[in-house]
CSV table of C-alpha atoms in Angstrom, one decimal:
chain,number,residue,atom,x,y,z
A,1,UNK,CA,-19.1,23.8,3.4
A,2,UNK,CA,-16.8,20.7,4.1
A,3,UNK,CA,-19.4,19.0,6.5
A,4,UNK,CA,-23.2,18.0,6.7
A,5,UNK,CA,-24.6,21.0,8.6
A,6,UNK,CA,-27.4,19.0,9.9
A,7,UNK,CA,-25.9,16.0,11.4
A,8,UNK,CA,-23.1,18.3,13.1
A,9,UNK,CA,-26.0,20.7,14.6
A,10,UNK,CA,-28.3,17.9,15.6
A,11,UNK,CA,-24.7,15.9,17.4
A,12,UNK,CA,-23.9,19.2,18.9
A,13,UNK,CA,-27.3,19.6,20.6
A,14,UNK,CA,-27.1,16.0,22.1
A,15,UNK,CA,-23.4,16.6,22.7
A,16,UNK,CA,-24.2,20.5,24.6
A,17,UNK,CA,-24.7,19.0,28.1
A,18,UNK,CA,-21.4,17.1,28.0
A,19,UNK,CA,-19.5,20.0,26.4
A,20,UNK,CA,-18.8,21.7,30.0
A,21,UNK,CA,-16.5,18.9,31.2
A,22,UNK,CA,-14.4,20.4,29.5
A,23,UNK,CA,-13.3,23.3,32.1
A,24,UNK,CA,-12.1,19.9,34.5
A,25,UNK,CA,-10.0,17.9,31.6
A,26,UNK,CA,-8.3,16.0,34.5
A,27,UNK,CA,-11.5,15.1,36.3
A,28,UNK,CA,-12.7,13.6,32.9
A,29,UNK,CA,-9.0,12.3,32.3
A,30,UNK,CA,-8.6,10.1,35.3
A,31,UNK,CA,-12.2,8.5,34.3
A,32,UNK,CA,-10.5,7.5,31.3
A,33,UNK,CA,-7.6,6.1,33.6
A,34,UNK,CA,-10.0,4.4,35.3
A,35,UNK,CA,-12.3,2.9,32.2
A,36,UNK,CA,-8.8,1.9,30.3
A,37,UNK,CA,-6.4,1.0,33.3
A,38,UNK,CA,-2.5,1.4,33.9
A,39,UNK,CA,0.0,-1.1,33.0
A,40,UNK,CA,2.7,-0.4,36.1
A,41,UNK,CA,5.9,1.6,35.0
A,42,UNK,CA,3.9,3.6,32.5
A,43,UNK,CA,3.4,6.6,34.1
A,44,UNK,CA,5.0,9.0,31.9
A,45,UNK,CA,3.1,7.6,28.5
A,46,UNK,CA,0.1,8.2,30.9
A,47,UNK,CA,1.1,11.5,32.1
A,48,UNK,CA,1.9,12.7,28.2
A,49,UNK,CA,-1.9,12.2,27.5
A,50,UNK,CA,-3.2,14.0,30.4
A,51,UNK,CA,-1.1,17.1,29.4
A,52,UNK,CA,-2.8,16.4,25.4
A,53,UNK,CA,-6.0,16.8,27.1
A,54,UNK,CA,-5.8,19.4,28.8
A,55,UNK,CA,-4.2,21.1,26.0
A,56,UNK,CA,-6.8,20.1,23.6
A,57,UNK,CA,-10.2,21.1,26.1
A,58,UNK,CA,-8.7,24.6,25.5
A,59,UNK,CA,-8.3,24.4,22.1
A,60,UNK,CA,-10.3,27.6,20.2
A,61,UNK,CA,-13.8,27.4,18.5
A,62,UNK,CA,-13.5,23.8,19.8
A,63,UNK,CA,-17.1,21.9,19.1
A,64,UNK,CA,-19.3,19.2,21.4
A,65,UNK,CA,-18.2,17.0,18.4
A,66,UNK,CA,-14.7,18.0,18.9
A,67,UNK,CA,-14.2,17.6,22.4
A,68,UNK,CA,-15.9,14.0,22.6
A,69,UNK,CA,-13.5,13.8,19.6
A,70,UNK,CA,-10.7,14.6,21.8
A,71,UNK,CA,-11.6,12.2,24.3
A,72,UNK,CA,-12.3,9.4,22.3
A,73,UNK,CA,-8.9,9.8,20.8
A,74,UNK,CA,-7.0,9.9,24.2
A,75,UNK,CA,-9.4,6.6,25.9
A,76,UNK,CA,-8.0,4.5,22.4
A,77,UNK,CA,-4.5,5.3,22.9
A,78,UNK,CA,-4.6,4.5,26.3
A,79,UNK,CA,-7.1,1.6,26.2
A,80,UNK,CA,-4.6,0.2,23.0
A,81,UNK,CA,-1.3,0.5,25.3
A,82,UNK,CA,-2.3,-1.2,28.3
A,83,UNK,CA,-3.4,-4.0,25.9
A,84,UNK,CA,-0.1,-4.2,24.5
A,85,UNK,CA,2.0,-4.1,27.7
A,86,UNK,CA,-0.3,-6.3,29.3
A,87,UNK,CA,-0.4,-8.7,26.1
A,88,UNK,CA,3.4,-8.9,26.2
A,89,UNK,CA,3.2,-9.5,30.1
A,90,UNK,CA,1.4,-12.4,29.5
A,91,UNK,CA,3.6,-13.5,26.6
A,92,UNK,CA,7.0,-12.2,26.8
A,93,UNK,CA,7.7,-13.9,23.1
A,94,UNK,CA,5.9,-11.7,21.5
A,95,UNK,CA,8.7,-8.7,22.0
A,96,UNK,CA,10.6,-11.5,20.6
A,97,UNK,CA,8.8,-11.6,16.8
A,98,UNK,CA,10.8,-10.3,13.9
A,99,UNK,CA,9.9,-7.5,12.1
A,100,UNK,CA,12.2,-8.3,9.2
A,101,UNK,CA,12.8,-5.7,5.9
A,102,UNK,CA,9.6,-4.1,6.5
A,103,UNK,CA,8.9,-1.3,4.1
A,104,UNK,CA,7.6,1.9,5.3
A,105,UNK,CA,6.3,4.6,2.8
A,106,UNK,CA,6.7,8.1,3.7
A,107,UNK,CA,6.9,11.4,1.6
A,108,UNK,CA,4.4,15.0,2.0
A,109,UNK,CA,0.8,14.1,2.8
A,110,UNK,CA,-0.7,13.9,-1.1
A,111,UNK,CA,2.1,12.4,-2.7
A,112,UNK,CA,0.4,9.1,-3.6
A,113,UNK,CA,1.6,7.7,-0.3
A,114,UNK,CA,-1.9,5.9,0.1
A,115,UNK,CA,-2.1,4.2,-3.8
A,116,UNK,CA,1.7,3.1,-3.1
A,117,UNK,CA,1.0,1.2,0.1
A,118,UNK,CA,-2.5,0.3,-1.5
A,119,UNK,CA,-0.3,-1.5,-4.4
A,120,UNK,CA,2.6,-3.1,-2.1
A,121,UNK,CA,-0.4,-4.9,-0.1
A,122,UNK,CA,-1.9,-6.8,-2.9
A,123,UNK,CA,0.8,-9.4,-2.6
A,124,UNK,CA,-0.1,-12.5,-0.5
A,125,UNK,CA,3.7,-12.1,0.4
A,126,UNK,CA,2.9,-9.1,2.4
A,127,UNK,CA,1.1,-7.8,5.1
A,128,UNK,CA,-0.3,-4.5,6.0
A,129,UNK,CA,-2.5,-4.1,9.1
A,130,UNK,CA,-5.9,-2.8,8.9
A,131,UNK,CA,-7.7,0.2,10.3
A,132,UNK,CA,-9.7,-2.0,12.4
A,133,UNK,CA,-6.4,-3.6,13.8
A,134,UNK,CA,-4.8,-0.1,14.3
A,135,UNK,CA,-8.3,0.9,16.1
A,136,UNK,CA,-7.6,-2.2,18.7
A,137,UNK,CA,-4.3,-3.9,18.3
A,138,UNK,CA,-4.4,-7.5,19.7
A,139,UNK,CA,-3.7,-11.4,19.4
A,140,UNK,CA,-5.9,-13.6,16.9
A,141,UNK,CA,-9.6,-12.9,17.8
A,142,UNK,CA,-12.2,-15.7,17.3
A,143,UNK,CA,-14.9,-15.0,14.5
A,144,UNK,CA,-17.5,-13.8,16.9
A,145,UNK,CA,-14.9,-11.0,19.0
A,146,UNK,CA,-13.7,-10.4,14.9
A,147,UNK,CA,-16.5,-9.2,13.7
A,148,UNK,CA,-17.4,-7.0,16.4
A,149,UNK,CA,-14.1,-5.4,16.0
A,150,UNK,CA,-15.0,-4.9,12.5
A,151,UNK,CA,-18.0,-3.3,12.6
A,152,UNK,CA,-16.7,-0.9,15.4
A,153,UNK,CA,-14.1,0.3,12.6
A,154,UNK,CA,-17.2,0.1,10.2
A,155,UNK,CA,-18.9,2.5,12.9
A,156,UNK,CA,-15.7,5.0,13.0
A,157,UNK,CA,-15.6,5.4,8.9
A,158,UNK,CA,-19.4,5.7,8.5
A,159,UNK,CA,-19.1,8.9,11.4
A,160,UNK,CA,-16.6,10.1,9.3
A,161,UNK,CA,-18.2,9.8,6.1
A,162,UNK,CA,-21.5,11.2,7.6
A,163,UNK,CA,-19.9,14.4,9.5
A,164,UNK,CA,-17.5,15.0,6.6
A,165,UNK,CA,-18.9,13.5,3.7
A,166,UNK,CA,-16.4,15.3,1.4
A,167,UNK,CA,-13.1,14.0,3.2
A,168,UNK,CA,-13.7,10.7,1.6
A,169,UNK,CA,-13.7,12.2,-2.0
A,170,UNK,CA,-10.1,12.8,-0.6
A,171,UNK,CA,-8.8,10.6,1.8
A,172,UNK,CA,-11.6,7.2,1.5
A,173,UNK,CA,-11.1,4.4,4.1
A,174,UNK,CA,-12.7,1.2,4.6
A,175,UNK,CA,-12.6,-0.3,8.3
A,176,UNK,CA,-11.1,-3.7,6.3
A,177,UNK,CA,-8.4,-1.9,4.6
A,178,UNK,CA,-4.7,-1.2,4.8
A,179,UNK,CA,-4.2,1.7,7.1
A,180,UNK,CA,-1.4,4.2,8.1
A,181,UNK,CA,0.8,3.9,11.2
A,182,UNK,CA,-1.0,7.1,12.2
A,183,UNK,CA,-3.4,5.4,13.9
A,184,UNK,CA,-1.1,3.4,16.5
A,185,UNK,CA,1.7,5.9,16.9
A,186,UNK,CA,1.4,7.7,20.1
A,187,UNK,CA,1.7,11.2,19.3
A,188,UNK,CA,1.6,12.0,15.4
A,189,UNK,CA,0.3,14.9,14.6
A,190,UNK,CA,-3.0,13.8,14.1
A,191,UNK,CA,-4.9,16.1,17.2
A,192,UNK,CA,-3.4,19.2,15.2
A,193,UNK,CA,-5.5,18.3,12.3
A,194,UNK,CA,-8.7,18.4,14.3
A,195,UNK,CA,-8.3,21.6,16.5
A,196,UNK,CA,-5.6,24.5,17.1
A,197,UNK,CA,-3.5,23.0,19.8
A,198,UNK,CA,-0.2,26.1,20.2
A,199,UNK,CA,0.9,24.1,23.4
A,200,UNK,CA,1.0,20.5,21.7
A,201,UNK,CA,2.6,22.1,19.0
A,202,UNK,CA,5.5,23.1,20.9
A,203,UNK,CA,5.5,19.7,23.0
A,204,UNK,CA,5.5,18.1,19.7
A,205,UNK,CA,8.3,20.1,18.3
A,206,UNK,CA,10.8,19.1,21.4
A,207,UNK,CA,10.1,15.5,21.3
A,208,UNK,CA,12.2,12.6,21.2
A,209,UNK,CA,10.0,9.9,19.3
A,210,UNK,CA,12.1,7.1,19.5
A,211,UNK,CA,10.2,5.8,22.1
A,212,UNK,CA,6.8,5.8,19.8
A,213,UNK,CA,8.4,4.0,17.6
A,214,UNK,CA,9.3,1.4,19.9
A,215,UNK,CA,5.8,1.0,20.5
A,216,UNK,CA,5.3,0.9,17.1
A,217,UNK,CA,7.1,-1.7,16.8
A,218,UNK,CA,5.1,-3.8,19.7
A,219,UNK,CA,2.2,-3.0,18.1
A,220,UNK,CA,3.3,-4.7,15.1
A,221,UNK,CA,4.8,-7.8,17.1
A,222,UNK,CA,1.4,-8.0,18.6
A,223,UNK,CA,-0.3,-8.3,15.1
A,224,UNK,CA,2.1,-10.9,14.1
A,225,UNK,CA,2.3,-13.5,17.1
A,226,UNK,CA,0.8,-16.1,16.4
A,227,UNK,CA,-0.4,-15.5,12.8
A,228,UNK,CA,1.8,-16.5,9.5
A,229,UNK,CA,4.8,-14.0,9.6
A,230,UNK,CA,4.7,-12.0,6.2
A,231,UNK,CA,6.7,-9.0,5.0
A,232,UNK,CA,5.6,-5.7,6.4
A,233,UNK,CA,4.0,-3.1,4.5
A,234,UNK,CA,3.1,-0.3,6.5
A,235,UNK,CA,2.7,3.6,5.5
A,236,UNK,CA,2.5,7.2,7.1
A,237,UNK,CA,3.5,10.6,5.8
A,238,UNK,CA,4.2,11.6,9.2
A,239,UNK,CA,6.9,9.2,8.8
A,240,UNK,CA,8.8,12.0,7.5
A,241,UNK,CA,10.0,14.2,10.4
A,242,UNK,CA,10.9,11.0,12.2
A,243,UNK,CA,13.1,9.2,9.7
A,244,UNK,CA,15.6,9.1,12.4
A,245,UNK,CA,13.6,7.4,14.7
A,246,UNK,CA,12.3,5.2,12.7
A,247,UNK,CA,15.5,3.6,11.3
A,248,UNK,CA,16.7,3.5,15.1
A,249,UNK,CA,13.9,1.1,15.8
A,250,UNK,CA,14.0,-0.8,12.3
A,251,UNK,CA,17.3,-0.4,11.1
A,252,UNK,CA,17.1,-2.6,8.3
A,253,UNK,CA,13.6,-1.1,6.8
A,254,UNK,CA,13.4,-0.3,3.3
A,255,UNK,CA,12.1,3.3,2.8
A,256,UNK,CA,9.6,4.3,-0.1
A,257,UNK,CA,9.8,8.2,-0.4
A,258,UNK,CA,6.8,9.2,-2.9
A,259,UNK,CA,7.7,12.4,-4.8
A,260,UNK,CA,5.3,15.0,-5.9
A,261,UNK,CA,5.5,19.1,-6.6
A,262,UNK,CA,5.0,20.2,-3.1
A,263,UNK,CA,2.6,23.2,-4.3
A,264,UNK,CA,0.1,20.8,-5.4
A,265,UNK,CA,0.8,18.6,-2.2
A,266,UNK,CA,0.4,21.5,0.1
A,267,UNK,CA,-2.7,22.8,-1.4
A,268,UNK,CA,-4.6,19.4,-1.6
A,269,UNK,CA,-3.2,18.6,2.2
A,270,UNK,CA,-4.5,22.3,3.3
A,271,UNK,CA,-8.1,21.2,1.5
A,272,UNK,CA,-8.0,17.4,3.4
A,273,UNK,CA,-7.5,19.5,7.1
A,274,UNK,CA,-10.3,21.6,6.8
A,275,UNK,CA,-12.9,19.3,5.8
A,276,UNK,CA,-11.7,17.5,8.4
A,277,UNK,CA,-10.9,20.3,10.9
A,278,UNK,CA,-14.7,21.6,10.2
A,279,UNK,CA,-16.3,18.6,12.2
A,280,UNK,CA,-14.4,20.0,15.9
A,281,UNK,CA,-13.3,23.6,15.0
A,282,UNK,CA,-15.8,25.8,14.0
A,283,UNK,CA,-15.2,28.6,11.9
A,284,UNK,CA,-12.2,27.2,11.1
A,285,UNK,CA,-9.2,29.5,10.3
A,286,UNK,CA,-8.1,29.2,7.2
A,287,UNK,CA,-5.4,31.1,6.6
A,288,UNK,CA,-4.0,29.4,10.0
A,289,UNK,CA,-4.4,26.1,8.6
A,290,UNK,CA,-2.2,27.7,5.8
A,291,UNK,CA,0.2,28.8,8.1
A,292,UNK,CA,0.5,26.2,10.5
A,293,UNK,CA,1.0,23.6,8.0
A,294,UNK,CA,3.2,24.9,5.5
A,295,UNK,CA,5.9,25.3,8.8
A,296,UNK,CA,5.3,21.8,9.9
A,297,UNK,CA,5.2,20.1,6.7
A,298,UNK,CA,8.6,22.2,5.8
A,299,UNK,CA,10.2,21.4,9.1
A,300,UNK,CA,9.2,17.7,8.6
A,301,UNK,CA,10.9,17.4,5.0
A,302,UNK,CA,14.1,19.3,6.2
A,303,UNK,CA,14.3,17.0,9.6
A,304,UNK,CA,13.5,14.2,6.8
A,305,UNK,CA,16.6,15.0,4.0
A,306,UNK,CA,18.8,15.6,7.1
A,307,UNK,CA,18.1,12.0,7.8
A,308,UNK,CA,17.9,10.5,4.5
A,309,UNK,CA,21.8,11.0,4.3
A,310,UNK,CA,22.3,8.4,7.0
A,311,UNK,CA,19.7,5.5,4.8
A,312,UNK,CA,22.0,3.5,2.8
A,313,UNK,CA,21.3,3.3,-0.7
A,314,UNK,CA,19.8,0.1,-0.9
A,315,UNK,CA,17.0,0.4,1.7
A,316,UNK,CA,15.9,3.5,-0.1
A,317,UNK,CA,13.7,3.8,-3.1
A,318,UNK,CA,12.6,7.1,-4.8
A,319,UNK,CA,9.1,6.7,-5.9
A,320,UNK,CA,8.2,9.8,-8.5
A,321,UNK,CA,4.6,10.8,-8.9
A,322,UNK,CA,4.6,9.1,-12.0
A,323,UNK,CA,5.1,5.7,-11.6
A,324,UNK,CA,1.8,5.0,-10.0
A,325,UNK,CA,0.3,8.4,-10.9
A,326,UNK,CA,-0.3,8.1,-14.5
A,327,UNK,CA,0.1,4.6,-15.2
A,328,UNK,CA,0.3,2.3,-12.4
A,329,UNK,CA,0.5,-1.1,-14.8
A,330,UNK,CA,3.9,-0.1,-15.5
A,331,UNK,CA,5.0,1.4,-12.4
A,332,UNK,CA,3.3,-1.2,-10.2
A,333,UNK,CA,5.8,-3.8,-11.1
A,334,UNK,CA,8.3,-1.6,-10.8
A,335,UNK,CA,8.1,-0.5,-7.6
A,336,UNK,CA,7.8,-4.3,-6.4
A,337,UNK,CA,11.1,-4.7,-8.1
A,338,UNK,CA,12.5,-1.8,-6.4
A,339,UNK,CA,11.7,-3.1,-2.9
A,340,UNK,CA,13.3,-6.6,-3.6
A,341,UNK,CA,9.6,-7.9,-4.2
A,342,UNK,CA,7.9,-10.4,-6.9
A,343,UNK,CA,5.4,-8.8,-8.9
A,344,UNK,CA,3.1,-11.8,-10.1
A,345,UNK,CA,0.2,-12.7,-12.1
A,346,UNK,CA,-2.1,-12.3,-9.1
A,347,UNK,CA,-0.7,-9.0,-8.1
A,348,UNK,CA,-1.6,-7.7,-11.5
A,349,UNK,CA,-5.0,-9.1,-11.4
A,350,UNK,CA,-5.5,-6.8,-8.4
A,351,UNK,CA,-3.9,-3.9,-8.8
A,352,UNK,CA,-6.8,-2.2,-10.7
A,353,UNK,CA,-9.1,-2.4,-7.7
A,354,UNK,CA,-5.9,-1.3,-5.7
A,355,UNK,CA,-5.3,1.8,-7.4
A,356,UNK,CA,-9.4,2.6,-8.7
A,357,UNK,CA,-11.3,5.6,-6.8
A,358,UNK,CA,-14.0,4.5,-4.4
A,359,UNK,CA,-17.5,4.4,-5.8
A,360,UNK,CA,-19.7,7.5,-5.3
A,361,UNK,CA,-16.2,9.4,-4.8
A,362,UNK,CA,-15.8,12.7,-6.5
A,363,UNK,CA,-13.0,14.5,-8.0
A,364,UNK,CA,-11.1,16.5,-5.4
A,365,UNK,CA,-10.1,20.5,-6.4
A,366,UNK,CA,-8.4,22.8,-4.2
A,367,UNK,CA,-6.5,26.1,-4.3
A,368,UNK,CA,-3.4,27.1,-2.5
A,369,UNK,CA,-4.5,31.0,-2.1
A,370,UNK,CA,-7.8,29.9,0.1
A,371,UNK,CA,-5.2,29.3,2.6
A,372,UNK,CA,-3.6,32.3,2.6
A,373,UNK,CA,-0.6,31.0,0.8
A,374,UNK,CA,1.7,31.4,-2.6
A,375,UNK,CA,3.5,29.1,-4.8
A,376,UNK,CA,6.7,31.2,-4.4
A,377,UNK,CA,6.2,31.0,-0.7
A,378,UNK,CA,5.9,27.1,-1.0
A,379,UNK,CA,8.7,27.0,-3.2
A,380,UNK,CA,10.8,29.0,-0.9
A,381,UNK,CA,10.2,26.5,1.8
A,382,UNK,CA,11.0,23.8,0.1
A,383,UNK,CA,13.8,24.4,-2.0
A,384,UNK,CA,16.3,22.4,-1.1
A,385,UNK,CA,13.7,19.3,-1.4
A,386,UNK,CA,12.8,21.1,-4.9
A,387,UNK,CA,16.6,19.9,-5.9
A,388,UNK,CA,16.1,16.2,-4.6
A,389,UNK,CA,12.9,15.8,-6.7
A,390,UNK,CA,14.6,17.7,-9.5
A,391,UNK,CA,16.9,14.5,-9.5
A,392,UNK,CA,14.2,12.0,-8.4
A,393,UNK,CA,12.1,12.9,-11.7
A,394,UNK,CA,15.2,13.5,-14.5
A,395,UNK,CA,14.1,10.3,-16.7
């Protein structure tokens, strides 16, 4: 079992009463409306969440603990954007900060996308934000408003930790650490990975994301103002299917793309989802989790080589398993040489407690075929991405 039955039973009971607001997702939505607010003009960002909800309060096997869940996600994203628009109301400049040469790692979920941006933000030179700052973008908070920010982010890990202790041994955070972009972009596919969403998934599928990363990008510009501008350093996997969008926004981004055999990827991916998936979906399927993310982790790497072609060389590096896999002194300085960065005596002096497993952590093991799923079938799917890596790991 990927979750602590007792906490999840005794959350559920105090969670039961609450769980039929569910059958009136838009009475609950416009509360949220109402507890967050509206910046004017953003009606269809708003709009786009109300349809997520209602989606979601359909969603099968669906928990008390996944529908507050679903909720809570939808009040932050709305409660974060109206801070930002009305932020940059109040100080127009801020749409005007440069977010020069950031670097943006990307690659399949499992790939060692989390050590490399771990390794990149040990420089002083760089910044990457923190899951506390990606929780509640906003301008420079005094000590007091800080630390309550912190220990909110403090409060989301430790529910994490204590509903699915197992997803740490996997995926650790700390509410004071560098995060992924997956937590400000507006629609990644982060509800999938909670709950079996088919209309989101199709929603998903059409979508222009352009416009995400435009807020993206104000997110960022509201991290910055008024701090000491440093080079960016920012990290999703879900990066992938949107490399087009994303170099619309930031043309002159440099793009790490981690490498790793995508049968080992897709298995240890399939094993992350269901620990997690087992707080809010209960039982959870599998085999569908097999299914559903073998097609949009394939779909994602084909939209992603289709795009690659148009990154010119020198804003793309190629970062193999290996370099910060099996022996990150060497790679480490390597890859800051690769993205046009100083690798100093400071840096190394970090990078062991960069790269070191979290205390308490244990070893993560997983198996492709508890998903229903084959190595020639993930091979299949990703065989034209087979003959990039082919290239990518030829010493």
């Amino acid at each position: 079992m990927s979750s602590s039955p007792l906490a999840l039973t005794l959350a559920g009971l105090a969670l039961r009463p609450a769980f039929g607001s569910r059958r009136d997702p838009g009475r609950i939505f416009d509360r949220i409306v109402v507890e967050t607010g509206e910046a004017p003009g953003d009606r269809e960002f708003v709009d786009d969440f109300r349809a997520l909800l209602g989606w979601w309060a359909k969603a099968e096997h669906l928990t008390p603990v996944g529908w507050q869940a679903a909720q809570g996600h939808v009040r932050r994203h709305l409660a974060n954007r109206a801070r930002v628009r009305r932020l940059i109301a109040e100080h127009p400049e801020i749409e005007r900060e440069p977010i020069e040469r950031p670097v943006f790692v990307v690659g399949l979920p499992r790939t060692a996308t989390t050590v490399t941006h771990s390794v990149l933000s040990v420089s002083d030179e760089h910044r990457s934000p923190l899951l506390w700052e990606l929780l509640a973008p906003g301008l420079e908070l005094p000590p007091r408003q800080r630390r309550r920010a912190i220990r909110a982010g403090r409060r989301m890990v430790r529910g994490t930790d204590l509903f699915a202790p197992r997803f740490r041994d996997i995926h650790a955070m700390a509410a004071e650490g560098p995060e992924e972009c997956t937590f400000a972009l507006p629609h990644a596919l982060m509800p999938l990975s909670q709950a079996r969403i088919p209309e989101y998934l199709e929603w998903h599928r059409a979508r222009d994301f352009t416009a995400d990363y435009r807020y993206l990008k104000q997110v960022y510009q509201v991290l910055q103002y008024g701090r000491p501008r440093r080079r960016w350093m920012l990290k999703s996997p879900m990066h992938l299917e949107n490399l087009d969008a994303l170099c619309r926004v930031f043309p002159d981004a440099t793009i790490v793309w981690c490498h790793r055999d995508p049968v080992t990827a897709v298995a240890s991916f399939c094993s992350l989802i269901e620990h997690g998936m087992a707080v809010s979906t209960r039982p959870v399927d599998l085999t569908g989790i097999g299914a559903t993310w073998l097609g949009l982790l394939s779909r994602a790497m084909t939209r992603a080589l289709a795009a690659r072609a148009a990154v010119p060389a020198r804003q793309l590096v190629d970062a193999p398993y290996a370099w910060l896999g099996s022996d990150p002194a060497a790679g480490a300085p390597k890859l800051f040489a690769a993205v046009g960065a100083r690798w100093t005596e400071a840096d190394a002096a970090r990078l062991p407690a960069a790269v070191a497993r979290p205390r308490g952590t244990r070893r993560h093991t997983y198996d492709l075929s508890r998903y229903g799923l084959s190595r020639d079938e993930v091979e299949s799917a990703f065989a034209d991405y087979n003959v990039l890596r082919a290239e990518v790991d030829r010493p």
